[in-house]
CSV table of C-alpha atoms and ligand atoms in Angstrom, one decimal:
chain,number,residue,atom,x,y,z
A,1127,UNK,CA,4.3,-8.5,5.2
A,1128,UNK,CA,6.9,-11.0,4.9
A,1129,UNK,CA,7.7,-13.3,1.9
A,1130,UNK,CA,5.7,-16.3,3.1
A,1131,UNK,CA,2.8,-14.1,3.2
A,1132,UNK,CA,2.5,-13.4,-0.4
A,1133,UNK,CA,0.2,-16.4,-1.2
A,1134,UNK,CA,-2.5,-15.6,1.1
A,1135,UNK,CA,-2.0,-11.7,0.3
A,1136,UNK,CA,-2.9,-12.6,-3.0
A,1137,UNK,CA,-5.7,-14.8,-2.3
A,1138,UNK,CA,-7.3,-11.9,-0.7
A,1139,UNK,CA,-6.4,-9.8,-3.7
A,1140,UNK,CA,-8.2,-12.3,-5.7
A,1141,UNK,CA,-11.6,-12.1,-4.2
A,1142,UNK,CA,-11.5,-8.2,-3.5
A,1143,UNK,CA,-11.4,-8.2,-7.7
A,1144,UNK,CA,-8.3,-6.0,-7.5
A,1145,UNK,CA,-5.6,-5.6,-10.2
A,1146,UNK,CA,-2.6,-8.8,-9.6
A,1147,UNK,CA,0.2,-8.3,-9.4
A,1148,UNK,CA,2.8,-10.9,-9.3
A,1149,UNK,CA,4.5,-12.7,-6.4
A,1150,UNK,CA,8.0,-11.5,-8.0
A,1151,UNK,CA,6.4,-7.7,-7.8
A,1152,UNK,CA,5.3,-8.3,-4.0
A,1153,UNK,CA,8.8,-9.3,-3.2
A,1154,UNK,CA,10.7,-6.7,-4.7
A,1155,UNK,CA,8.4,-4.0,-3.0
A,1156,UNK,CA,8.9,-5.9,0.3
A,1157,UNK,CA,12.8,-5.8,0.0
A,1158,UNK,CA,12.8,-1.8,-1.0
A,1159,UNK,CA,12.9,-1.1,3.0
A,1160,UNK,CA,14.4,2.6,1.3
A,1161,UNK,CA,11.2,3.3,0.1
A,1162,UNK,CA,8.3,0.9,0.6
A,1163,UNK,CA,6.1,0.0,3.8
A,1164,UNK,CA,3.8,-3.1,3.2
A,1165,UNK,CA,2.0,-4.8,6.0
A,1166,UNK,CA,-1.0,-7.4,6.6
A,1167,UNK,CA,-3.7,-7.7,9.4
A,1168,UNK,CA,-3.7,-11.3,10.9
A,1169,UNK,CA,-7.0,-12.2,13.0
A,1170,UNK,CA,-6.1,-14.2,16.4
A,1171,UNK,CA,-8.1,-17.4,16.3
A,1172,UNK,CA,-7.4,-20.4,17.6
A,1173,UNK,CA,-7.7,-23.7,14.4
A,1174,UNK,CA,-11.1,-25.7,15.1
A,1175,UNK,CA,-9.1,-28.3,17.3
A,1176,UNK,CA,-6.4,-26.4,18.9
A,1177,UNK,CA,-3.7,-27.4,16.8
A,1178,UNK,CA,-2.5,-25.8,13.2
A,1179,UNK,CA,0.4,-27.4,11.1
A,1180,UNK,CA,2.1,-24.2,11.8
A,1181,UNK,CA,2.8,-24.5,15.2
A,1182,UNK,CA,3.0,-28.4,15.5
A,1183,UNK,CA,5.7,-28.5,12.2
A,1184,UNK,CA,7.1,-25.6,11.9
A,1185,UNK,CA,10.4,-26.6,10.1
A,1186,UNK,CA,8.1,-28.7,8.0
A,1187,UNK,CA,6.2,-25.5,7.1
A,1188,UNK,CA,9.4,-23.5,6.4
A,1189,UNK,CA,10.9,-25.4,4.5
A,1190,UNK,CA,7.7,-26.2,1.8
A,1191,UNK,CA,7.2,-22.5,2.2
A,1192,UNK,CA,10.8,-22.1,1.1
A,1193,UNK,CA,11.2,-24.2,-2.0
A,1194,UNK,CA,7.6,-22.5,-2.6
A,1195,UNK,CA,5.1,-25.6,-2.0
A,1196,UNK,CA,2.7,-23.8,0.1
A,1197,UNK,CA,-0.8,-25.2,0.0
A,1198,UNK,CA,-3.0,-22.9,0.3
A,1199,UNK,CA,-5.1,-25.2,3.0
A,1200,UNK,CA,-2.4,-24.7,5.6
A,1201,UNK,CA,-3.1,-21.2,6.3
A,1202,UNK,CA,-0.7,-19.5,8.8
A,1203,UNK,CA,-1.8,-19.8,12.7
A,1204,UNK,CA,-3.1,-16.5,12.6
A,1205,UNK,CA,-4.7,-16.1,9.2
A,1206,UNK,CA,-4.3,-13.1,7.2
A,1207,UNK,CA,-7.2,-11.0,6.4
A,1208,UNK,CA,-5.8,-7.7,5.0
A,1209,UNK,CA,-2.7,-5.8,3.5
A,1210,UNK,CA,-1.9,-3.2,2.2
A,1211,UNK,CA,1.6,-1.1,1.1
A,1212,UNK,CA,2.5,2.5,0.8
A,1213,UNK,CA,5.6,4.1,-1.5
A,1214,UNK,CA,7.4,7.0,-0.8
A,1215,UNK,CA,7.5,8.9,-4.2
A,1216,UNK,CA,9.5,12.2,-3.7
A,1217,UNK,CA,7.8,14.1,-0.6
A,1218,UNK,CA,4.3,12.2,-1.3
A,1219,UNK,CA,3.5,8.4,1.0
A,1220,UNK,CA,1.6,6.9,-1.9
A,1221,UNK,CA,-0.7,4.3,-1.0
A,1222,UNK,CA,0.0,1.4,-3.5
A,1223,UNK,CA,-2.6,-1.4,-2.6
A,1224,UNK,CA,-5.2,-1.7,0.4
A,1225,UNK,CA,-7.5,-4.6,0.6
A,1226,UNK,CA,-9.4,-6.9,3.6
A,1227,UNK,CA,-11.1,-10.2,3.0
A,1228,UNK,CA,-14.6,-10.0,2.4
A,1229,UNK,CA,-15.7,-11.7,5.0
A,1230,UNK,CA,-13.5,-9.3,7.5
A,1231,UNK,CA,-15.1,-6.2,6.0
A,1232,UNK,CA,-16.7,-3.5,8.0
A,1233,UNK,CA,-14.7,-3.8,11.2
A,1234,UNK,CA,-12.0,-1.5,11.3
A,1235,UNK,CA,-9.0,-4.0,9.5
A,1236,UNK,CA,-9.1,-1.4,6.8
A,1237,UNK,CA,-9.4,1.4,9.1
A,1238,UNK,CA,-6.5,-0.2,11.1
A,1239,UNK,CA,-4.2,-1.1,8.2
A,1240,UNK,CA,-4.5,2.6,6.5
A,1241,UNK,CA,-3.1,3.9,10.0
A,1242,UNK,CA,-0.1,1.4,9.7
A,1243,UNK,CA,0.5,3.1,6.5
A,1244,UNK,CA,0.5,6.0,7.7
A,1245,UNK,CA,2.8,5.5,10.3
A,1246,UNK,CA,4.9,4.1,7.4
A,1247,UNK,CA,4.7,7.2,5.7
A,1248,UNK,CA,5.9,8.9,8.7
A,1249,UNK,CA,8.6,6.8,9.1
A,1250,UNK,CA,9.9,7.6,5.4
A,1251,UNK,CA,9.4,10.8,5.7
A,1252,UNK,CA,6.9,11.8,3.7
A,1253,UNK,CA,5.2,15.1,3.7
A,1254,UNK,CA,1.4,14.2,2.1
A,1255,UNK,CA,-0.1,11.2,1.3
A,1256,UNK,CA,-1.6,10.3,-2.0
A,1257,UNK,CA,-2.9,7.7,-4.0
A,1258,UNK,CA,-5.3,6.9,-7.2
A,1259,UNK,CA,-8.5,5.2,-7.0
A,1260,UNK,CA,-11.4,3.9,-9.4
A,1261,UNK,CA,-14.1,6.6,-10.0
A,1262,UNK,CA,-16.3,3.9,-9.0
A,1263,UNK,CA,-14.9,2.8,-5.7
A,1264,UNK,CA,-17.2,5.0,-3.4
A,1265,UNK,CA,-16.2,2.4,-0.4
A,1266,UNK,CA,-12.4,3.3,-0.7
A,1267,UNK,CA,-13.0,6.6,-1.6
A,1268,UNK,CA,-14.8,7.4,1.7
A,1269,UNK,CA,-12.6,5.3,3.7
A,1270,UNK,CA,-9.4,7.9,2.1
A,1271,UNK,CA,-11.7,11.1,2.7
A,1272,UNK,CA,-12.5,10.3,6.4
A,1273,UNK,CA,-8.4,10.1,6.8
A,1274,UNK,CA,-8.3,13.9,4.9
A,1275,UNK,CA,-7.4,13.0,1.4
A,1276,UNK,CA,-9.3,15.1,-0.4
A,1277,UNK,CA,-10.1,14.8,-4.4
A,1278,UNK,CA,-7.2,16.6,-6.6
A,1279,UNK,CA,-7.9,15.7,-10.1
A,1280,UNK,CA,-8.5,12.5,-12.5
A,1281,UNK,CA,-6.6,10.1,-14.6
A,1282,UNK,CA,-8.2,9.1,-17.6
A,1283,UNK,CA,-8.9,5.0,-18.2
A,1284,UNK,CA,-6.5,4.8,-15.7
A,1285,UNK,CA,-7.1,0.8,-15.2
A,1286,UNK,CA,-6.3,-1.6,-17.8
A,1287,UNK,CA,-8.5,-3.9,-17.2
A,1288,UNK,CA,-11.9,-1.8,-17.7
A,1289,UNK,CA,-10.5,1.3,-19.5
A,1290,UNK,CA,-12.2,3.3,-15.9
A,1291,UNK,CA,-10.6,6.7,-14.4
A,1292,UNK,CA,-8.9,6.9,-11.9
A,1293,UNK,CA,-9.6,9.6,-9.1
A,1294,UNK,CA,-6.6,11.2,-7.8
A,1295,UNK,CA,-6.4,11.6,-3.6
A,1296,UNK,CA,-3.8,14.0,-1.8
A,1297,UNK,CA,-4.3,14.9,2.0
A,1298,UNK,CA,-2.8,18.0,3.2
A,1299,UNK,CA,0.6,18.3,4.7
A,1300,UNK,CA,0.6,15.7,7.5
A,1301,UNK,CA,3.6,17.0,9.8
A,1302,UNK,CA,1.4,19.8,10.8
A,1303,UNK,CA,-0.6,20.0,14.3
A,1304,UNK,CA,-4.1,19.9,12.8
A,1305,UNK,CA,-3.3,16.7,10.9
A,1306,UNK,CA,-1.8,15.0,13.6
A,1307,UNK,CA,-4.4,16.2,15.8
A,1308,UNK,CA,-6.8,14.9,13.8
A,1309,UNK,CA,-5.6,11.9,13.7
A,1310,UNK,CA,-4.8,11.4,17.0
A,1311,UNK,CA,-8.8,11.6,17.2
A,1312,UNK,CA,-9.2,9.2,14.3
A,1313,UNK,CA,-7.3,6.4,16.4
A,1314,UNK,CA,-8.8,6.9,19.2
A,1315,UNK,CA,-12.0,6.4,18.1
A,1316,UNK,CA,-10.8,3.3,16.1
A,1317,UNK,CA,-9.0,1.8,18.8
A,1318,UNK,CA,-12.2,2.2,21.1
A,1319,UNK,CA,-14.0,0.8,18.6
A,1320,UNK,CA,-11.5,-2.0,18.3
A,1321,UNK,CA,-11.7,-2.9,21.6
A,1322,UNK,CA,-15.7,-3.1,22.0
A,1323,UNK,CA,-15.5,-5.7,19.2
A,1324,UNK,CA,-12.9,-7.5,20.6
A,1325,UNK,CA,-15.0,-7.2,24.1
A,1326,UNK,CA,-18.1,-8.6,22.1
A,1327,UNK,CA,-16.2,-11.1,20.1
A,1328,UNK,CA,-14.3,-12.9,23.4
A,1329,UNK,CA,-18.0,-12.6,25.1
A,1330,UNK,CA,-19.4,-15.4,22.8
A,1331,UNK,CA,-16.0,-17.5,21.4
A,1332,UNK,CA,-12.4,-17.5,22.3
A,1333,UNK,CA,-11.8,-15.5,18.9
A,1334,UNK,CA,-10.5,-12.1,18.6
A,1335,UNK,CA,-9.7,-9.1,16.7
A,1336,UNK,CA,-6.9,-7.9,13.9
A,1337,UNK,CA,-3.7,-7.3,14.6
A,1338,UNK,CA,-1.3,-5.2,12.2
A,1339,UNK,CA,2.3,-6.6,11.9
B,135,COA,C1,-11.9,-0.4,1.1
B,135,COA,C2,-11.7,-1.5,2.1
B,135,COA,C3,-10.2,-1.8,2.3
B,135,COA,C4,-12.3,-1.0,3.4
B,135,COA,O1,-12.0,-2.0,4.4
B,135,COA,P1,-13.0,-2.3,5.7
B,135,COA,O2,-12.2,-3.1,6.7
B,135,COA,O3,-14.3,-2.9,5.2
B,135,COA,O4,-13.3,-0.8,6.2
B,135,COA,P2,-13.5,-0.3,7.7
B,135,COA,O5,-14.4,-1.2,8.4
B,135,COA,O6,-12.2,-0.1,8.3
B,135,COA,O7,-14.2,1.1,7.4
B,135,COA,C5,-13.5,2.3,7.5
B,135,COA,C6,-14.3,3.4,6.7
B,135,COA,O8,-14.4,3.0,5.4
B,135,COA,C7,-15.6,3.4,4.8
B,135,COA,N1,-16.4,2.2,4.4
B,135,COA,C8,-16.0,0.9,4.5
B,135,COA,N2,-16.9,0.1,4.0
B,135,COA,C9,-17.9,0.9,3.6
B,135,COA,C10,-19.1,0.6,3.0
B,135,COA,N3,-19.5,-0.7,2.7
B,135,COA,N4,-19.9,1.6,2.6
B,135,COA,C11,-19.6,2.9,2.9
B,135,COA,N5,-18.4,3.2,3.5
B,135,COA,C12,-17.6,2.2,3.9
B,135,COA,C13,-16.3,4.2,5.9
B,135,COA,O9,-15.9,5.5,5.9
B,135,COA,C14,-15.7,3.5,7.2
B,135,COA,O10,-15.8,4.3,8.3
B,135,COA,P3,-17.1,4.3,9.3
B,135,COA,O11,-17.1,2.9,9.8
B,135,COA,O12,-16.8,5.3,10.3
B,135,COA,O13,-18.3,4.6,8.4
B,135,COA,C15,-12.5,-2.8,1.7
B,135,COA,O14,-13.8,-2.5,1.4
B,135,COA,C16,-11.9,-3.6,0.5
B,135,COA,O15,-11.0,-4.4,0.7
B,135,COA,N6,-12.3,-3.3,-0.7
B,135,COA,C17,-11.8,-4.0,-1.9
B,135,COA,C18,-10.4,-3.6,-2.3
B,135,COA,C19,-10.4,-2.1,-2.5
B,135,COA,O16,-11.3,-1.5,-3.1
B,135,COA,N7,-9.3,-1.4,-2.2
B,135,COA,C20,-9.0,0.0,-2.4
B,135,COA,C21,-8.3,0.2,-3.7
B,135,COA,S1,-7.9,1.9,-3.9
């Protein structure tokens, strides 16, 4: 996730009905390289007639992007349709925020962005991986189990907004053999499923699939 991405991140935010958070708290997470991973999913397409603002002005773009007049109409070349950001608290990678446009549900982006936070995890170091979510969120929540994080306890009117609990999610230590292993199997399934859609997807339009940067 880089700066200029913050505007369609929250957009996203916005529809999934998730807590905001400001563009000031996005930025300092993405500068606390120490610490913090954050990442989106961008879907290769190709703008209606060929041409997007991004890659005929660039400088243009850059430099309304820069002194913060981005309209949201002039959405990036590749358009963003997930994010997500993990924190390394102590030994634990704690997820932060995961979300995928609705419209891009259901296809592996959120499948696909969880395992670039793991990697991120990895990369800090982390032993586990944890994270809170609503009591309610059965989507999330089986998303987090099928990736071994496993129910550990419950915070009480966690959220603000609606007074609900929040479920608390560890996975087991994940520099051992069996959690690798596992998730070595995970990805592979993922990417194979990845690449039928993409199959399916260049089969009827020039569109394809996510890509994680
Ligand atoms: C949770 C979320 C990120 C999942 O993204 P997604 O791209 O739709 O999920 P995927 O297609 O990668 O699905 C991965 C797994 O998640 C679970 N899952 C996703 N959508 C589901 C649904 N509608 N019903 C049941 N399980 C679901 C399944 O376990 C699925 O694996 P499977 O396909 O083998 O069954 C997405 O629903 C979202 O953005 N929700 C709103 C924001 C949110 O709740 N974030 C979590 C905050 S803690």
């Amino acid at each position: 996730m880089r700066e200029e991405d913050i505007p369609f991140v929250q957009e996203i935010e916005r529809q999934s009905q998730m807590t905001p958070w400001s563009a000031l708290t996005y930025r300092r997470e993405i500068r606390n390289r120490q610490a913090c991973r954050y990442v989106v999913a961008r879907a290769e397409s190709q703008p209606p007639n060929g041409r997007s603002p991004h890659t005929e002005y660039p400088l243009l773009i850059r430099m309304l992007q820069r002194i913060g007049l981005i309209l949201p109409t002039l959405h990036p070349a590749t358009p963003i349709v997930g994010y997500g950001g993990i924190w390394l608290n102590e030994t634990s990678g704690h997820i932060t925020t995961i979300a995928v446009a609705p419209a891009h549900r259901r296809r592996g982006v959120g499948e696909l962005i969880l395992n670039a936070l793991i990697d991120g995890a990895y990369e800090l170091h982390a032993e586990y991986l944890s994270l809170e979510v609503r009591v309610s969120n059965l989507t999330a929540q089986r998303l987090y189990l099928k990736y071994g994080f496993r129910p550990v306890g419950q915070r009480a009117n966690y959220y603000t907004d609606n007074q609900e609990d929040a479920l608390v999610m560890w996975t087991d230590p994940i520099n051992t053999t069996t959690y690798k292993d596992r998730l070595r199997e995970l990805r592979q399934q993922l990417y194979e499923r990845l690449r039928q859609q993409a199959n399916q997807v260049t089969a009827e339009s020039p569109r394809s699939g996510p890509i994680v940067g």
